[in-house]
Short mmCIF file of N, CA, C and O in Angstrom, two decimals:
data_model
loop_
_atom_site.label_atom_id
_atom_site.label_comp_id
_atom_site.label_asym_id
_atom_site.label_seq_id
_atom_site.Cartn_x
_atom_site.Cartn_y
_atom_site.Cartn_z
N MET A 90 -4.45 -30.60 -6.91
CA MET A 90 -4.06 -29.64 -5.90
C MET A 90 -3.77 -30.34 -4.57
O MET A 90 -2.80 -30.01 -3.90
N VAL A 91 -4.61 -31.31 -4.20
CA VAL A 91 -4.41 -32.03 -2.95
C VAL A 91 -3.06 -32.75 -2.99
O VAL A 91 -2.28 -32.68 -2.04
N LEU A 92 -2.77 -33.43 -4.10
CA LEU A 92 -1.52 -34.17 -4.23
C LEU A 92 -0.32 -33.25 -4.05
O LEU A 92 0.63 -33.57 -3.33
N GLU A 93 -0.36 -32.09 -4.68
CA GLU A 93 0.76 -31.15 -4.57
C GLU A 93 0.96 -30.69 -3.13
O GLU A 93 2.10 -30.59 -2.66
N ASN A 94 -0.14 -30.43 -2.43
CA ASN A 94 -0.03 -30.01 -1.03
C ASN A 94 0.53 -31.14 -0.16
O ASN A 94 1.35 -30.89 0.72
N VAL A 95 0.09 -32.37 -0.42
CA VAL A 95 0.59 -33.51 0.35
C VAL A 95 2.08 -33.71 0.08
O VAL A 95 2.86 -33.95 1.01
N LYS A 96 2.49 -33.56 -1.17
CA LYS A 96 3.92 -33.70 -1.51
C LYS A 96 4.74 -32.64 -0.77
O LYS A 96 5.82 -32.92 -0.25
N LYS A 97 4.21 -31.43 -0.70
CA LYS A 97 4.89 -30.34 0.00
C LYS A 97 5.01 -30.65 1.50
O LYS A 97 6.07 -30.47 2.10
N ILE A 98 3.93 -31.13 2.09
CA ILE A 98 3.93 -31.48 3.52
C ILE A 98 4.95 -32.58 3.78
O ILE A 98 5.71 -32.51 4.75
N LEU A 99 4.97 -33.60 2.92
CA LEU A 99 5.92 -34.71 3.09
C LEU A 99 7.36 -34.23 2.96
O LEU A 99 8.22 -34.62 3.75
N ALA A 100 7.62 -33.40 1.97
CA ALA A 100 8.98 -32.89 1.76
C ALA A 100 9.43 -32.06 2.97
O ALA A 100 10.57 -32.19 3.42
N GLU A 101 8.52 -31.24 3.50
CA GLU A 101 8.86 -30.45 4.69
C GLU A 101 9.08 -31.36 5.89
O GLU A 101 10.01 -31.15 6.66
N TYR A 102 8.22 -32.37 6.04
CA TYR A 102 8.35 -33.28 7.18
C TYR A 102 9.67 -34.03 7.14
O TYR A 102 10.34 -34.20 8.15
N LYS A 103 10.06 -34.47 5.95
CA LYS A 103 11.31 -35.21 5.78
C LYS A 103 12.51 -34.26 5.67
O LYS A 103 13.64 -34.71 5.57
N ASP A 104 12.26 -32.95 5.65
CA ASP A 104 13.30 -31.94 5.53
C ASP A 104 14.17 -32.18 4.29
O ASP A 104 15.39 -32.19 4.36
N ASP A 105 13.47 -32.43 3.18
CA ASP A 105 14.15 -32.73 1.91
C ASP A 105 13.35 -32.12 0.76
O ASP A 105 12.42 -32.75 0.23
N ALA A 106 13.68 -30.90 0.38
CA ALA A 106 12.94 -30.19 -0.66
C ALA A 106 13.00 -30.90 -2.01
O ALA A 106 12.10 -30.75 -2.83
N GLY A 107 14.03 -31.69 -2.26
CA GLY A 107 14.16 -32.38 -3.53
C GLY A 107 13.61 -33.79 -3.52
O GLY A 107 13.82 -34.55 -4.45
N LEU A 108 12.88 -34.14 -2.46
CA LEU A 108 12.35 -35.49 -2.31
C LEU A 108 11.41 -35.83 -3.46
O LEU A 108 10.49 -35.08 -3.77
N GLU A 109 11.68 -36.94 -4.11
CA GLU A 109 10.86 -37.40 -5.24
C GLU A 109 9.67 -38.18 -4.71
O GLU A 109 9.82 -39.28 -4.17
N ILE A 110 8.47 -37.61 -4.86
CA ILE A 110 7.25 -38.24 -4.36
C ILE A 110 6.25 -38.37 -5.49
O ILE A 110 5.96 -37.39 -6.19
N THR A 111 5.74 -39.58 -5.67
CA THR A 111 4.71 -39.84 -6.67
C THR A 111 3.48 -40.39 -5.93
O THR A 111 3.58 -40.78 -4.76
N PRO A 112 2.34 -40.49 -6.60
CA PRO A 112 1.17 -41.08 -5.94
C PRO A 112 1.43 -42.52 -5.48
O PRO A 112 0.86 -42.97 -4.49
N GLU A 113 2.31 -43.23 -6.17
CA GLU A 113 2.59 -44.62 -5.82
C GLU A 113 3.63 -44.78 -4.72
O GLU A 113 3.86 -45.88 -4.24
N THR A 114 4.24 -43.68 -4.30
CA THR A 114 5.25 -43.73 -3.24
C THR A 114 4.61 -44.26 -1.96
O THR A 114 3.54 -43.79 -1.56
N THR A 115 5.26 -45.23 -1.33
CA THR A 115 4.74 -45.76 -0.07
C THR A 115 5.38 -45.05 1.11
O THR A 115 6.47 -44.48 0.99
N PHE A 116 4.70 -45.12 2.24
CA PHE A 116 5.25 -44.53 3.45
C PHE A 116 6.51 -45.29 3.87
O PHE A 116 7.44 -44.71 4.43
N GLU A 117 6.55 -46.57 3.56
CA GLU A 117 7.74 -47.38 3.85
C GLU A 117 8.94 -46.86 3.05
O GLU A 117 10.04 -46.74 3.58
N GLU A 118 8.71 -46.54 1.77
CA GLU A 118 9.79 -46.01 0.94
C GLU A 118 10.29 -44.67 1.49
O GLU A 118 11.46 -44.33 1.32
N LEU A 119 9.39 -43.92 2.12
CA LEU A 119 9.77 -42.65 2.71
C LEU A 119 10.36 -42.82 4.11
O LEU A 119 10.70 -41.84 4.78
N GLU A 120 10.47 -44.09 4.53
CA GLU A 120 11.01 -44.44 5.85
C GLU A 120 10.23 -43.78 6.98
O GLU A 120 10.80 -43.27 7.94
N LEU A 121 8.89 -43.83 6.86
CA LEU A 121 8.02 -43.30 7.90
C LEU A 121 7.53 -44.45 8.78
O LEU A 121 6.97 -45.42 8.28
N ASP A 122 7.76 -44.33 10.08
CA ASP A 122 7.24 -45.35 10.99
C ASP A 122 5.85 -44.91 11.47
O ASP A 122 5.32 -43.88 11.05
N SER A 123 5.24 -45.70 12.35
CA SER A 123 3.87 -45.41 12.78
C SER A 123 3.75 -44.05 13.47
O SER A 123 2.77 -43.33 13.27
N LEU A 124 4.74 -43.67 14.26
CA LEU A 124 4.71 -42.36 14.91
C LEU A 124 4.81 -41.24 13.87
O LEU A 124 4.09 -40.23 13.95
N ASP A 125 5.68 -41.42 12.88
CA ASP A 125 5.80 -40.43 11.81
C ASP A 125 4.46 -40.26 11.09
O ASP A 125 4.06 -39.14 10.76
N ILE A 126 3.78 -41.36 10.84
CA ILE A 126 2.51 -41.31 10.12
C ILE A 126 1.47 -40.55 10.93
O ILE A 126 0.73 -39.73 10.38
N VAL A 127 1.42 -40.80 12.23
CA VAL A 127 0.47 -40.06 13.09
C VAL A 127 0.79 -38.57 13.05
O VAL A 127 -0.12 -37.74 12.90
N GLU A 128 2.05 -38.20 13.16
CA GLU A 128 2.44 -36.79 13.10
C GLU A 128 2.09 -36.19 11.74
O GLU A 128 1.62 -35.06 11.65
N LEU A 129 2.33 -36.96 10.69
CA LEU A 129 2.00 -36.51 9.33
C LEU A 129 0.50 -36.28 9.20
O LEU A 129 0.07 -35.26 8.64
N LEU A 130 -0.31 -37.20 9.71
CA LEU A 130 -1.76 -37.05 9.64
C LEU A 130 -2.22 -35.80 10.38
O LEU A 130 -3.13 -35.11 9.92
N MET A 131 -1.59 -35.49 11.49
CA MET A 131 -1.93 -34.27 12.22
C MET A 131 -1.63 -33.03 11.39
O MET A 131 -2.42 -32.09 11.36
N LYS A 132 -0.50 -33.04 10.70
CA LYS A 132 -0.15 -31.91 9.83
C LYS A 132 -1.16 -31.78 8.68
O LYS A 132 -1.55 -30.68 8.32
N VAL A 133 -1.54 -32.92 8.11
CA VAL A 133 -2.50 -32.92 7.00
C VAL A 133 -3.86 -32.41 7.49
O VAL A 133 -4.50 -31.60 6.82
N GLU A 134 -4.28 -32.87 8.66
CA GLU A 134 -5.57 -32.42 9.21
C GLU A 134 -5.57 -30.91 9.41
O GLU A 134 -6.55 -30.23 9.09
N GLU A 135 -4.46 -30.39 9.92
CA GLU A 135 -4.34 -28.95 10.13
C GLU A 135 -4.35 -28.19 8.80
O GLU A 135 -5.04 -27.18 8.66
N GLU A 136 -3.60 -28.68 7.83
CA GLU A 136 -3.50 -28.02 6.53
C GLU A 136 -4.84 -27.96 5.81
O GLU A 136 -5.20 -26.95 5.21
N PHE A 137 -5.59 -29.08 5.84
CA PHE A 137 -6.83 -29.18 5.08
C PHE A 137 -8.08 -28.96 5.93
O PHE A 137 -9.20 -28.99 5.41
N ASN A 138 -7.90 -28.75 7.25
CA ASN A 138 -9.01 -28.55 8.17
C ASN A 138 -10.01 -29.72 8.09
O ASN A 138 -11.21 -29.52 7.89
N ILE A 139 -9.48 -30.94 8.23
CA ILE A 139 -10.28 -32.16 8.17
C ILE A 139 -9.89 -33.05 9.34
O ILE A 139 -8.96 -32.73 10.09
N THR A 140 -10.58 -34.18 9.48
CA THR A 140 -10.24 -35.18 10.50
C THR A 140 -10.04 -36.52 9.81
O THR A 140 -10.91 -36.96 9.05
N LEU A 141 -8.90 -37.13 10.04
CA LEU A 141 -8.59 -38.43 9.45
C LEU A 141 -8.47 -39.47 10.55
O LEU A 141 -8.04 -39.16 11.65
N GLU A 142 -8.81 -40.70 10.22
CA GLU A 142 -8.67 -41.81 11.16
C GLU A 142 -7.26 -42.38 11.08
O GLU A 142 -6.83 -42.82 10.03
N ALA A 143 -6.56 -42.37 12.19
CA ALA A 143 -5.19 -42.89 12.22
C ALA A 143 -5.19 -44.41 12.06
O ALA A 143 -4.18 -44.98 11.68
N GLU A 144 -6.32 -45.06 12.35
CA GLU A 144 -6.38 -46.52 12.27
C GLU A 144 -6.46 -47.03 10.83
O GLU A 144 -6.25 -48.20 10.58
N SER A 145 -6.84 -46.16 9.90
CA SER A 145 -6.98 -46.63 8.53
C SER A 145 -5.64 -47.13 7.99
O SER A 145 -4.59 -46.65 8.37
N GLN A 146 -5.70 -48.08 7.13
CA GLN A 146 -4.51 -48.76 6.65
C GLN A 146 -3.95 -48.12 5.37
O GLN A 146 -3.79 -48.79 4.36
N MET A 147 -3.67 -46.86 5.41
CA MET A 147 -3.08 -46.17 4.27
C MET A 147 -1.60 -46.55 4.17
O MET A 147 -0.90 -46.53 5.18
N THR A 148 -1.17 -46.88 2.98
CA THR A 148 0.24 -47.23 2.80
C THR A 148 0.92 -46.41 1.71
O THR A 148 2.14 -46.42 1.62
N THR A 149 0.13 -45.71 0.88
CA THR A 149 0.71 -44.93 -0.20
C THR A 149 0.22 -43.49 -0.17
O THR A 149 -0.80 -43.18 0.46
N VAL A 150 0.92 -42.65 -0.87
CA VAL A 150 0.54 -41.24 -0.98
C VAL A 150 -0.84 -41.13 -1.62
O VAL A 150 -1.68 -40.35 -1.18
N SER A 151 -1.11 -41.93 -2.65
CA SER A 151 -2.41 -41.84 -3.34
C SER A 151 -3.56 -42.21 -2.41
O SER A 151 -4.65 -41.63 -2.49
N GLU A 152 -3.35 -43.18 -1.50
CA GLU A 152 -4.39 -43.54 -0.53
C GLU A 152 -4.65 -42.39 0.43
O GLU A 152 -5.80 -42.11 0.78
N LEU A 153 -3.60 -41.70 0.84
CA LEU A 153 -3.76 -40.54 1.71
C LEU A 153 -4.52 -39.44 0.97
O LEU A 153 -5.45 -38.85 1.52
N VAL A 154 -4.16 -39.18 -0.27
CA VAL A 154 -4.83 -38.16 -1.07
C VAL A 154 -6.32 -38.50 -1.21
O VAL A 154 -7.18 -37.62 -1.07
N ALA A 155 -6.63 -39.76 -1.46
CA ALA A 155 -8.03 -40.18 -1.60
C ALA A 155 -8.81 -39.92 -0.31
O ALA A 155 -9.96 -39.45 -0.36
N LYS A 156 -8.20 -40.23 0.85
CA LYS A 156 -8.86 -39.98 2.14
C LYS A 156 -9.11 -38.49 2.35
O LYS A 156 -10.16 -38.10 2.86
N ILE A 157 -8.15 -37.67 1.97
CA ILE A 157 -8.32 -36.23 2.10
C ILE A 157 -9.45 -35.74 1.21
O ILE A 157 -10.33 -34.99 1.64
N GLU A 158 -9.46 -36.21 -0.05
CA GLU A 158 -10.49 -35.78 -1.00
C GLU A 158 -11.88 -36.21 -0.54
O GLU A 158 -12.85 -35.50 -0.80
N GLU A 159 -11.99 -37.36 0.14
CA GLU A 159 -13.29 -37.79 0.67
C GLU A 159 -13.81 -36.78 1.69
O GLU A 159 -15.02 -36.57 1.78
N GLN A 160 -12.92 -36.18 2.46
CA GLN A 160 -13.30 -35.25 3.51
C GLN A 160 -13.61 -33.84 2.98
O GLN A 160 -14.30 -33.08 3.64
N LEU A 161 -13.07 -33.52 1.82
CA LEU A 161 -13.23 -32.17 1.29
C LEU A 161 -14.51 -32.03 0.54
O LEU A 161 -15.35 -32.14 0.21
#
């Protein structure tokens, strides 16, 4: 369920409903820079009502999902 919500958030953020996202997809592949990642983390925090550290070195969707699941 977390993965599906993250995929939805990413697709909305990139404004691409057909965006192919897998757990192994990297933020680099999604062409997200550091500012994009901070904005994305804010959206994720709001969606899941959690707090994430922006300093953590997450590089893939699965790492983000793992961080979210740790907080839930």
